[in-house]
Coordinates of C-alpha atoms and ligand atoms in Angstrom, one line a residue:
X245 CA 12.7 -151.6 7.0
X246 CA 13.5 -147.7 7.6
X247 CA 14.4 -147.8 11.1
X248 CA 17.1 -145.3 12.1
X249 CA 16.1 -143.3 8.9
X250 CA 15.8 -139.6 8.9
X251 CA 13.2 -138.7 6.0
X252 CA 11.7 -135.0 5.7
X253 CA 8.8 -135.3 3.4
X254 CA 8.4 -131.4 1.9
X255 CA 4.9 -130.8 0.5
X256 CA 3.6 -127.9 -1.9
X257 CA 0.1 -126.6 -2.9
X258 CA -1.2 -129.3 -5.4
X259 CA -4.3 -131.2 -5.4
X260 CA -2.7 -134.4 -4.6
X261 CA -1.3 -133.7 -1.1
X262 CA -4.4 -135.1 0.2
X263 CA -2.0 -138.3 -1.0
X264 CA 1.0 -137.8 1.3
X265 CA -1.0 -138.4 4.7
X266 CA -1.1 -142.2 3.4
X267 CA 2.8 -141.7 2.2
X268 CA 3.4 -140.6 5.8
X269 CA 1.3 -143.3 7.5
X270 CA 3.3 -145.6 5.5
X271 CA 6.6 -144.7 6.3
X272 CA 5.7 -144.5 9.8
X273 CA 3.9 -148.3 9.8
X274 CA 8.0 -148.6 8.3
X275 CA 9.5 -147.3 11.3
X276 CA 11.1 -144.0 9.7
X277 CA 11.7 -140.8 11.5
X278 CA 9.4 -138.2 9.7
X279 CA 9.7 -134.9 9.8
X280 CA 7.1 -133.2 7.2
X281 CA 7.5 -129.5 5.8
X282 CA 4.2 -127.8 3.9
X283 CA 4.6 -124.4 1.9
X284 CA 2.0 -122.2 3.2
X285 CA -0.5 -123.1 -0.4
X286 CA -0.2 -127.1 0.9
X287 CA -2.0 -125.9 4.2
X288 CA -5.2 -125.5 1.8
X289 CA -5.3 -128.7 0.7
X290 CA -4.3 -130.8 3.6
X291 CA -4.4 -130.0 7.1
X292 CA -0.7 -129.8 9.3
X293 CA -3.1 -131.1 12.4
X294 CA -3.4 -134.4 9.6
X295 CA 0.7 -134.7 9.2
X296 CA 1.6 -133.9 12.6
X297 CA -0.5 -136.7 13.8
X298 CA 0.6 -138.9 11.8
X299 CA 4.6 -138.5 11.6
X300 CA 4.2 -137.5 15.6
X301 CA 6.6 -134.7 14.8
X302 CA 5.8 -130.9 14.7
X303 CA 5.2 -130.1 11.1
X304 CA 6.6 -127.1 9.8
X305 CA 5.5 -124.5 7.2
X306 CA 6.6 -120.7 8.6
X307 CA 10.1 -119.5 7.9
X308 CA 10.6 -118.3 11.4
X309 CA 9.5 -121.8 12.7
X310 CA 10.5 -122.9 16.3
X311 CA 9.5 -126.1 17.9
X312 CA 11.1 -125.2 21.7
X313 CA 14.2 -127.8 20.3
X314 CA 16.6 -126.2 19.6
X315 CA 18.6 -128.6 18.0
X316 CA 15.8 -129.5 15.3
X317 CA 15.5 -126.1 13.5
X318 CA 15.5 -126.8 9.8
X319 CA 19.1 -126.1 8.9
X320 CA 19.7 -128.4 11.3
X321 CA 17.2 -131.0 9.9
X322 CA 17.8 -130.5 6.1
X323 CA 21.5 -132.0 7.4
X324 CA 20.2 -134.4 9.5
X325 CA 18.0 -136.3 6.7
X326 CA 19.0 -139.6 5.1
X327 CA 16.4 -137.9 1.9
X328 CA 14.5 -135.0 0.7
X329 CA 11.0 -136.2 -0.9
X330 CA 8.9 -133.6 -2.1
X331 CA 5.9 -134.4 -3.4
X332 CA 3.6 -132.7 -5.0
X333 CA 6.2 -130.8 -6.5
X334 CA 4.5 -127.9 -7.8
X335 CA 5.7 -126.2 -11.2
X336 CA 6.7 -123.3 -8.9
X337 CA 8.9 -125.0 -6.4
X338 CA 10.9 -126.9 -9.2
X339 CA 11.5 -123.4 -10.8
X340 CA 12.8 -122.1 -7.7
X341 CA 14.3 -124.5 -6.8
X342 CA 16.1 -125.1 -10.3
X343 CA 16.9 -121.1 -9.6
X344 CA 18.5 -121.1 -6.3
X345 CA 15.5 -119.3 -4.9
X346 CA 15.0 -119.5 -1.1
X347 CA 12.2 -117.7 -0.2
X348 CA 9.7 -120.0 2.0
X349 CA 10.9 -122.5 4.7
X350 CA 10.9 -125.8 2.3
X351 CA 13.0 -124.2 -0.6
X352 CA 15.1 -122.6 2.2
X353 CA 15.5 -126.2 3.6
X354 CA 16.2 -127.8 0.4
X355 CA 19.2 -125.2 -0.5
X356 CA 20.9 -126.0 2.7
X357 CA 20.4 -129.6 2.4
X358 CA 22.9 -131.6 2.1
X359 CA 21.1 -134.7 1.8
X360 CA 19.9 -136.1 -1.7
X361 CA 16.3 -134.5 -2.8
X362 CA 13.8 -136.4 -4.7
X363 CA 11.1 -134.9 -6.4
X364 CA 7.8 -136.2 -7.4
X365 CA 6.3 -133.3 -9.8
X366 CA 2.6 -132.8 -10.1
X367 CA 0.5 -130.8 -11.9
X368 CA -1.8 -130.1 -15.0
X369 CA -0.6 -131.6 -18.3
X370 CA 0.1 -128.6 -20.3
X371 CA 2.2 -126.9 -17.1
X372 CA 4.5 -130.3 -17.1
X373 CA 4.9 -130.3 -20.8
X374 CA 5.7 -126.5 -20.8
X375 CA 9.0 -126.7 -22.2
X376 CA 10.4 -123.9 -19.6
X377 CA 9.6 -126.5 -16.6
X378 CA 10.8 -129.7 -18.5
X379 CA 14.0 -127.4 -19.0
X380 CA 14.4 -127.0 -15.2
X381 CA 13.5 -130.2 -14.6
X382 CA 16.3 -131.5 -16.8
X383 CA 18.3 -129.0 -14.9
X384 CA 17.7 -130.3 -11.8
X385 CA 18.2 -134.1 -12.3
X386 CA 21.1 -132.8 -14.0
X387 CA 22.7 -131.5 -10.2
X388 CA 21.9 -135.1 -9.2
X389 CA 18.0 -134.4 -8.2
X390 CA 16.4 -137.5 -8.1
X391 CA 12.7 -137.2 -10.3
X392 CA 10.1 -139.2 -9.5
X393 CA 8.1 -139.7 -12.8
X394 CA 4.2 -139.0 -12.4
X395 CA 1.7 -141.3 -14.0
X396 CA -0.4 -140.3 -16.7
X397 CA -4.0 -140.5 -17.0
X398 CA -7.2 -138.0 -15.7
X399 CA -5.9 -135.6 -13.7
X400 CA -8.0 -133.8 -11.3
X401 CA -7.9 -130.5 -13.5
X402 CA -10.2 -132.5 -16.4
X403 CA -7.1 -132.9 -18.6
X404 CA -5.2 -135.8 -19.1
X405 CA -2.0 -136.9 -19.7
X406 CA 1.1 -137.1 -17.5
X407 CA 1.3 -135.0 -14.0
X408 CA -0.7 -137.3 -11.5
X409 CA 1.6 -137.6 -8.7
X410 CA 2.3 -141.6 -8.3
X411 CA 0.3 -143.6 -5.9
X412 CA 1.4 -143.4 -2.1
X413 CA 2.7 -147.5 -2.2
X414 CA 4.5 -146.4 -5.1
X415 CA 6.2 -142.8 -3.6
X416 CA 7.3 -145.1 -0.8
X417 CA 8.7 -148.0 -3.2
X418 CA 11.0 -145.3 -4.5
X419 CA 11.9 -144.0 -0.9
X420 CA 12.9 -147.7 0.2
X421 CA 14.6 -148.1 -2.7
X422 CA 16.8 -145.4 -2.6
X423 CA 17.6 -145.9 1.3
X424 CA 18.2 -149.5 0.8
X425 CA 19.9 -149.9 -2.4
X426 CA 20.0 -153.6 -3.8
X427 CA 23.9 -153.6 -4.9
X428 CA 23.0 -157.6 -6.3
X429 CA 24.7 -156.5 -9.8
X430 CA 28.0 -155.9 -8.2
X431 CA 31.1 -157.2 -10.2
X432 CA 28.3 -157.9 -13.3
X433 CA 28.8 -156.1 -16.8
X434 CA 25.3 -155.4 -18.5
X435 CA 24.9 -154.3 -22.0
X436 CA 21.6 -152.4 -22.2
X437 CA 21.0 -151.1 -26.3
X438 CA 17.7 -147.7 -26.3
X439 CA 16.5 -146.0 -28.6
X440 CA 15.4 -145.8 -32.2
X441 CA 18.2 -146.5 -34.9
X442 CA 18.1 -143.9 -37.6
X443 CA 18.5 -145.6 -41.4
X444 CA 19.9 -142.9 -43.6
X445 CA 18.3 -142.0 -47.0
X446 CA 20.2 -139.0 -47.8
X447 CA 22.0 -136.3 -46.2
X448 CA 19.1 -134.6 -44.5
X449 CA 16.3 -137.9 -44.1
X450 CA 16.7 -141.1 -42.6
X451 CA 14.2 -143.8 -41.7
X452 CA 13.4 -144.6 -38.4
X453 CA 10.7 -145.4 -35.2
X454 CA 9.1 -143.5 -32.6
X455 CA 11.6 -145.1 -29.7
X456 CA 13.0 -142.3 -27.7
X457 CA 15.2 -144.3 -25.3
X458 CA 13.5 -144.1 -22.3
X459 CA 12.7 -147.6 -21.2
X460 CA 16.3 -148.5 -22.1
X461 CA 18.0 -145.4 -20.5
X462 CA 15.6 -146.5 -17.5
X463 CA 17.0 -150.0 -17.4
X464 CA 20.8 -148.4 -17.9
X465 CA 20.0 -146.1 -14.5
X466 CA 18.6 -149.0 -12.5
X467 CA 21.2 -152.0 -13.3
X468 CA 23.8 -149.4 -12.7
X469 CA 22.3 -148.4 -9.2
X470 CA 22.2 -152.2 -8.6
X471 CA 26.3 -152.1 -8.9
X472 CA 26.6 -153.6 -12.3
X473 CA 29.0 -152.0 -15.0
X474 CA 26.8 -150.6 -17.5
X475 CA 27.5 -150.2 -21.2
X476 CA 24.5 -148.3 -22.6
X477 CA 24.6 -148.6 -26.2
X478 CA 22.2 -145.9 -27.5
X479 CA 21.0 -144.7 -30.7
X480 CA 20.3 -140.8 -31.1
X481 CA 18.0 -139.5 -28.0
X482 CA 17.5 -136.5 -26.3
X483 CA 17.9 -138.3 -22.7
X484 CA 21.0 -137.0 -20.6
X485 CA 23.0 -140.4 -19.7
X486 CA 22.2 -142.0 -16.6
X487 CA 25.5 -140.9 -14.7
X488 CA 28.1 -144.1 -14.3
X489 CA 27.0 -146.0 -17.4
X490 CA 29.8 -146.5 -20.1
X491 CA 27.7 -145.2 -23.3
X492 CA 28.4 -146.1 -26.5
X493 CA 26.5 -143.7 -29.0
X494 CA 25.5 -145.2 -32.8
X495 CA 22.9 -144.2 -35.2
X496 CA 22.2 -147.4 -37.7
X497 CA 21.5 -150.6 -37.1
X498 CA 24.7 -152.0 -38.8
X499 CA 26.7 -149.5 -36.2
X500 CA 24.7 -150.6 -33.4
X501 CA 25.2 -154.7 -34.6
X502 CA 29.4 -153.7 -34.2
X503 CA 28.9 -152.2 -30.7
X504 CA 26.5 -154.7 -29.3
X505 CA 29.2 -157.7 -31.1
X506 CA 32.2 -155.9 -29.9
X507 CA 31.3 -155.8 -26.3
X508 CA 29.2 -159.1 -25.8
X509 CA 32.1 -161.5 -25.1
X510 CA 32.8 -159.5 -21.5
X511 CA 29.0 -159.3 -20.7
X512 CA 26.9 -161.0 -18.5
X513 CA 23.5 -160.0 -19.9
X514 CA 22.7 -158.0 -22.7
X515 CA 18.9 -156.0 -22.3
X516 CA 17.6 -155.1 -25.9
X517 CA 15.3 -152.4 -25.3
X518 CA 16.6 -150.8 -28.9
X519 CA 13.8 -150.5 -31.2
X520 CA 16.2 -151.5 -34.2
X521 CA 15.5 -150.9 -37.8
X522 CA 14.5 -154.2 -39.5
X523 CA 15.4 -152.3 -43.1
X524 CA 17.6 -149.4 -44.7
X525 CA 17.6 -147.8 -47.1
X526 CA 19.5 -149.5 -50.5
X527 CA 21.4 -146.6 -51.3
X528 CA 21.8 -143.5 -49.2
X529 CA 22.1 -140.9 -51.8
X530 CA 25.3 -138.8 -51.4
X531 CA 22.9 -135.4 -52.0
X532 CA 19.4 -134.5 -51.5
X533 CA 17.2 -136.5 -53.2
X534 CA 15.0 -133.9 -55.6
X535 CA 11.5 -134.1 -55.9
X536 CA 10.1 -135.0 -59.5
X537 CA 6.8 -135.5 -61.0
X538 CA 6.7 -139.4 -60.3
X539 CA 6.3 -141.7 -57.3
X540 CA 9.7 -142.2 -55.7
X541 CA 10.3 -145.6 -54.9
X542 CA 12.5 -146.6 -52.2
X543 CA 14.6 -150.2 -52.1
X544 CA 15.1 -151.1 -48.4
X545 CA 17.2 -154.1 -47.6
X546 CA 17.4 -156.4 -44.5
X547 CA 19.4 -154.7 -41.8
X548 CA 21.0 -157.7 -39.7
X549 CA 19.0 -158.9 -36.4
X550 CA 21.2 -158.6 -33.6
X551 CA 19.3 -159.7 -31.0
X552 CA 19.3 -163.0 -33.4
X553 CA 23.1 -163.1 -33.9
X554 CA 23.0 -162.9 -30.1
X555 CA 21.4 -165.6 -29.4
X556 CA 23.0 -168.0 -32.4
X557 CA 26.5 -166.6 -30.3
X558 CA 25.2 -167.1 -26.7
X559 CA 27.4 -169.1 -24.0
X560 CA 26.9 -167.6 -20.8
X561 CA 25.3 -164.7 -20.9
X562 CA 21.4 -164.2 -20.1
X563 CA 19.9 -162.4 -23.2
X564 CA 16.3 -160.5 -22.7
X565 CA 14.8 -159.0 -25.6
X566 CA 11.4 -156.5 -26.1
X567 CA 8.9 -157.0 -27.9
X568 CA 7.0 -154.0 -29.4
X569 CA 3.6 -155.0 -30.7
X570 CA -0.1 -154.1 -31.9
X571 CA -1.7 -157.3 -31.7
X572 CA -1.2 -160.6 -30.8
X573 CA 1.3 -159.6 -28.3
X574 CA 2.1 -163.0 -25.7
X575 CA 1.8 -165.0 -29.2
X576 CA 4.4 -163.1 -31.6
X577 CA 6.7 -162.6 -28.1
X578 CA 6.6 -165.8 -27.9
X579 CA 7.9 -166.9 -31.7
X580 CA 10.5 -164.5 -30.9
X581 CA 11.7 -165.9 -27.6
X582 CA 12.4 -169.4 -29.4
X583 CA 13.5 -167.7 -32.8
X584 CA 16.4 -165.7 -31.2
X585 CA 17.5 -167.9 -28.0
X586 CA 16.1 -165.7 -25.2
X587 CA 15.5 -166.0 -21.5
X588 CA 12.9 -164.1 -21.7
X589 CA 11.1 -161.2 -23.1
X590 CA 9.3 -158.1 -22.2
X591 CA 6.2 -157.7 -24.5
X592 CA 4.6 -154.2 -24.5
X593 CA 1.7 -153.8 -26.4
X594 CA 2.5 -149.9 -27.6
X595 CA -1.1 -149.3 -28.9
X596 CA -2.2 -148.8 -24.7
X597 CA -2.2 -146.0 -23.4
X598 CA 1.1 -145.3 -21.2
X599 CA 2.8 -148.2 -23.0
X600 CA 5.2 -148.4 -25.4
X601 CA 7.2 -145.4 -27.2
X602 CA 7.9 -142.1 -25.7
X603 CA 5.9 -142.8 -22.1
X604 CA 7.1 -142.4 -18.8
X605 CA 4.8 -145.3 -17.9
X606 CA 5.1 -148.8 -19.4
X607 CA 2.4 -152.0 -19.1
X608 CA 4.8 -154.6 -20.3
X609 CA 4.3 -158.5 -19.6
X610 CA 7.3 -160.7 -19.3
X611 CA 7.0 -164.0 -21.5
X612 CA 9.4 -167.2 -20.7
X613 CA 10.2 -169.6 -23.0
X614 CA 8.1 -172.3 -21.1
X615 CA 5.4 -170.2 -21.7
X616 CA 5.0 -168.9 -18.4
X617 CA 3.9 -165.2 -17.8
X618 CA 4.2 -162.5 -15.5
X619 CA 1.7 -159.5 -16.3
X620 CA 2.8 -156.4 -14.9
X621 CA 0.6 -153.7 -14.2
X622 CA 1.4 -149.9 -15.6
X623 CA 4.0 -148.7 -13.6
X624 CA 7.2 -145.8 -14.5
X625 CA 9.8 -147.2 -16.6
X626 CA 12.5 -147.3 -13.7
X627 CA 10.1 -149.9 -11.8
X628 CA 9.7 -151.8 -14.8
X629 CA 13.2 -151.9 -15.1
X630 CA 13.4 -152.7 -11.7
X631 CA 11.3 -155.6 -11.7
X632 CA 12.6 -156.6 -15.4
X633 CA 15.8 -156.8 -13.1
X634 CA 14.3 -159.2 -10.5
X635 CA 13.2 -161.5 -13.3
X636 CA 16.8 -161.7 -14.3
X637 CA 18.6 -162.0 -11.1
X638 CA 15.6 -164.8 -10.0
X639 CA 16.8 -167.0 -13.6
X640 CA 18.5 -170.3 -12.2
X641 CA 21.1 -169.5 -15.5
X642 CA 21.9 -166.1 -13.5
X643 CA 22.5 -167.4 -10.5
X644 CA 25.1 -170.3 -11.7
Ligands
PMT109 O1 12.2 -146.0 -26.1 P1 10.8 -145.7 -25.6 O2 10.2 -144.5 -26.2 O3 10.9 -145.7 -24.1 O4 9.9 -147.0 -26.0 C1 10.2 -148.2 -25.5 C2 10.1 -149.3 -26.6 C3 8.6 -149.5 -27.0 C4 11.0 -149.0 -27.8 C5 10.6 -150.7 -26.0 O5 9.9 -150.9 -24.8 C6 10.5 -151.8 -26.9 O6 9.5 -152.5 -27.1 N1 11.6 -152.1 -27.7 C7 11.7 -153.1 -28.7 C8 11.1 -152.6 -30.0 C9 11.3 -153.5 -31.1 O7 12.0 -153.2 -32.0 O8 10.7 -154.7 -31.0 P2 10.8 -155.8 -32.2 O9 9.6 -156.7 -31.9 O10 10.8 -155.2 -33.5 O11 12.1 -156.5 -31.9 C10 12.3 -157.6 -31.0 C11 13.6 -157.6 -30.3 O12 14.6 -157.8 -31.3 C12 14.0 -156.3 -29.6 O13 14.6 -156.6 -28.4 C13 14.9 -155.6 -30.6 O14 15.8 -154.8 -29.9 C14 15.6 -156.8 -31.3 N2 16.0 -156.5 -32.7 C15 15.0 -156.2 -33.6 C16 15.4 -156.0 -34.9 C17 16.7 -156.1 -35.3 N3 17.1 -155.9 -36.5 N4 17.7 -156.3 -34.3 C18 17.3 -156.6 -33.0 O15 18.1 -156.8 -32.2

């Protein structure tokens, strides 16, 4: 499958580089040429005796590093590669690397590459969520970086929460993917709605849901690798865009209903990952609403049900909705495949852990109208999009 591919697989000091000799391994059993970088803190962790044996390629990890070729010095190598994976990446290479700093041999390599990077952080919890590294992290995919997400769960630290570096069959998922692009969306428009609609009460509240767009931006980024045209309709987030998707930004669910209505005719699928606001607010007060001594009551009325209207409106397009719930999950997806006219659905049940709302993980199962279903195991949003994708494509109404 990577035969002919040039892969140079940098790794830094984190506990999980004892991971990357199966990544390796794998890639080999793939038939890739691998070429693997350490920083000189990855040496304690895994040995370079381990990597060079099994990429069959000097590894490298001093600055001054000379194999006897003289055509495979690193310059020469960070040009040569089809992609840069570095995993674990360490807190401290994303900084520098996020900085321009070249001051060991794999952030050296990585400023003169001119191949695309991917990065696969890992780390303790608290050092991911530290708002300086999600900064340059944002900074990064922002250049065109590609981020791995990590998993979350017990890390080897004793915390837990996101910053496990994904498993090895997953790392190289991602690196076959991105060598191998599936371009079966070409010449296909896709809407795909994310995020939580925003219901306003008065000029400074609103009503709304803990969505923040991610499993919709996710499906956005992989339909629009795939070669569809994207239209990402999105209610307020604070996700950049996935680049090459047409995005239509709305806040209510009324506004939302009028994007979704205006583009469907020209769409072959429409992917509702929106979690939409079944009720607003009566009357949005023009000014503040004051407090007084008594219980404020609040009217909320019906907001309309797009995904319904959808379906009541559908002719060719494939319609997929979510389904967010707490209990009773295949059971109340499946009401809502019949109610609204869906292929299928995606049911997450957002009370598990590294499902639902504001994860990088999802555990969704997809529900057909026949009943059948097709439990997925947790995986990071782009591979559930990915494989939410596959359903699609794989629907005999898709393929007509
Ligand atoms: O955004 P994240 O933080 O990544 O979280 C992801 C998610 C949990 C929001 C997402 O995976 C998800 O489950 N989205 C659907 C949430 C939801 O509103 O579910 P629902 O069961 O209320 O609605 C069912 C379907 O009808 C959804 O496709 C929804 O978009 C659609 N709907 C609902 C109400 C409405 N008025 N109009 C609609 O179109």
């Amino acid at each position: 499958m990577l035969r002919g591919k040039v892969i140079v697989i940098g790794i830094c000091g984190g506990i999980a580089a004892y991971k990357m000799a199966e990544v390796v391994s794998r890639l080999k059993k793939l038939e890739a040429e691998v070429y693997v970088i350490m920083t000189p803190a990855a040496t304690e962790f895994i040995t370079p005796m381990t990597l060079s044996t099994l990429s069959q390629n000097a590894v490298a990890v001093d600055m001054f590093w000379q194999t006897g070729d003289p055509h495979i010095q690193h310059i020469e190598l960070a040009q040569r590669a089809d992609v840069i994976l570095i995993a674990p990446a360490t807190a401290n290479m994303v900084g520098k690397i996020a900085a321009g700093i070249a001051d060991d041999l794999l952030s050296t390599t990585v400023l003169a590459a001119t191949a695309p990077v991917m990065l696969a952080p890992s780390m303790n919890v608290h050092m991911y969520e530290n708002p300086i590294f999600q900064e340059n992290l944002k900074r990064l995919h922002r250049f065109g970086y590609q981020i791995v997400s990590p998993g979350a769960g017990f890390l080897a630290c004793g915390d837990t929460g996101p910053g496990r570096l994904p498993e090895p069959e997953i790392l190289v998922q991602e690196l076959v993917r991105f060598l191998s692009p599936l371009q079966d969306l070409t010449g296909k428009t896709v809407l795909v709605t994310a995020g939580g609609t925003q219901e306003p009460l008065d000029p400074v509240r609103y009503l709304t849901n803990r969505s923040t767009g991610k499993m919709g931006y996710a499906i956005a980024e992989a339909a629009q690798k795939r070669g569809a045209r994207v239209i990402l309709v999105s209610a307020p987030t604070t996700l950049e865009p996935p680049a090459g998707v047409d995005i239509v930004p709305v806040t209510t669910a009324q506004a939302m209903y009028h994007a979704v209505m205006e583009h469907y005719p020209q769409c072959d699928a429409v992917i509702k990952a929106a979690a939409v606001a079944d009720y607003r607010p009566r009357l949005a007060a023009n000014q503040k609403i004051k407090k007084e001594e008594n219980n404020l009551v609040i009217e909320l009325e019906r907001n309309p049900d797009i995904l319904f209207e959808l379906g009541l409106q559908k002719n060719h397009q494939i319609l997929v909705g979510f389904a967010a719930e707490t209990q009773n999950l295949t059971e109340y997806a499946g009401e809502k495949i019949k109610k609204k006219n869906l292929d299928f659905i995606v049911a997450n049940d957002v009370t598990r852990e590294g499902a639902g709302f504001g994860t990088d993980t999802n555990i969704v199962t997809i529900v057909y109208p026949d009943g059948r279903m097709v439990p997925l195991a947790q995986m990071s949003k782009l591979e559930v999009a990915d494989r939410i994708l596959n359903e699609m494509t794989a629907l005999p109404r898709w393929k007509k």
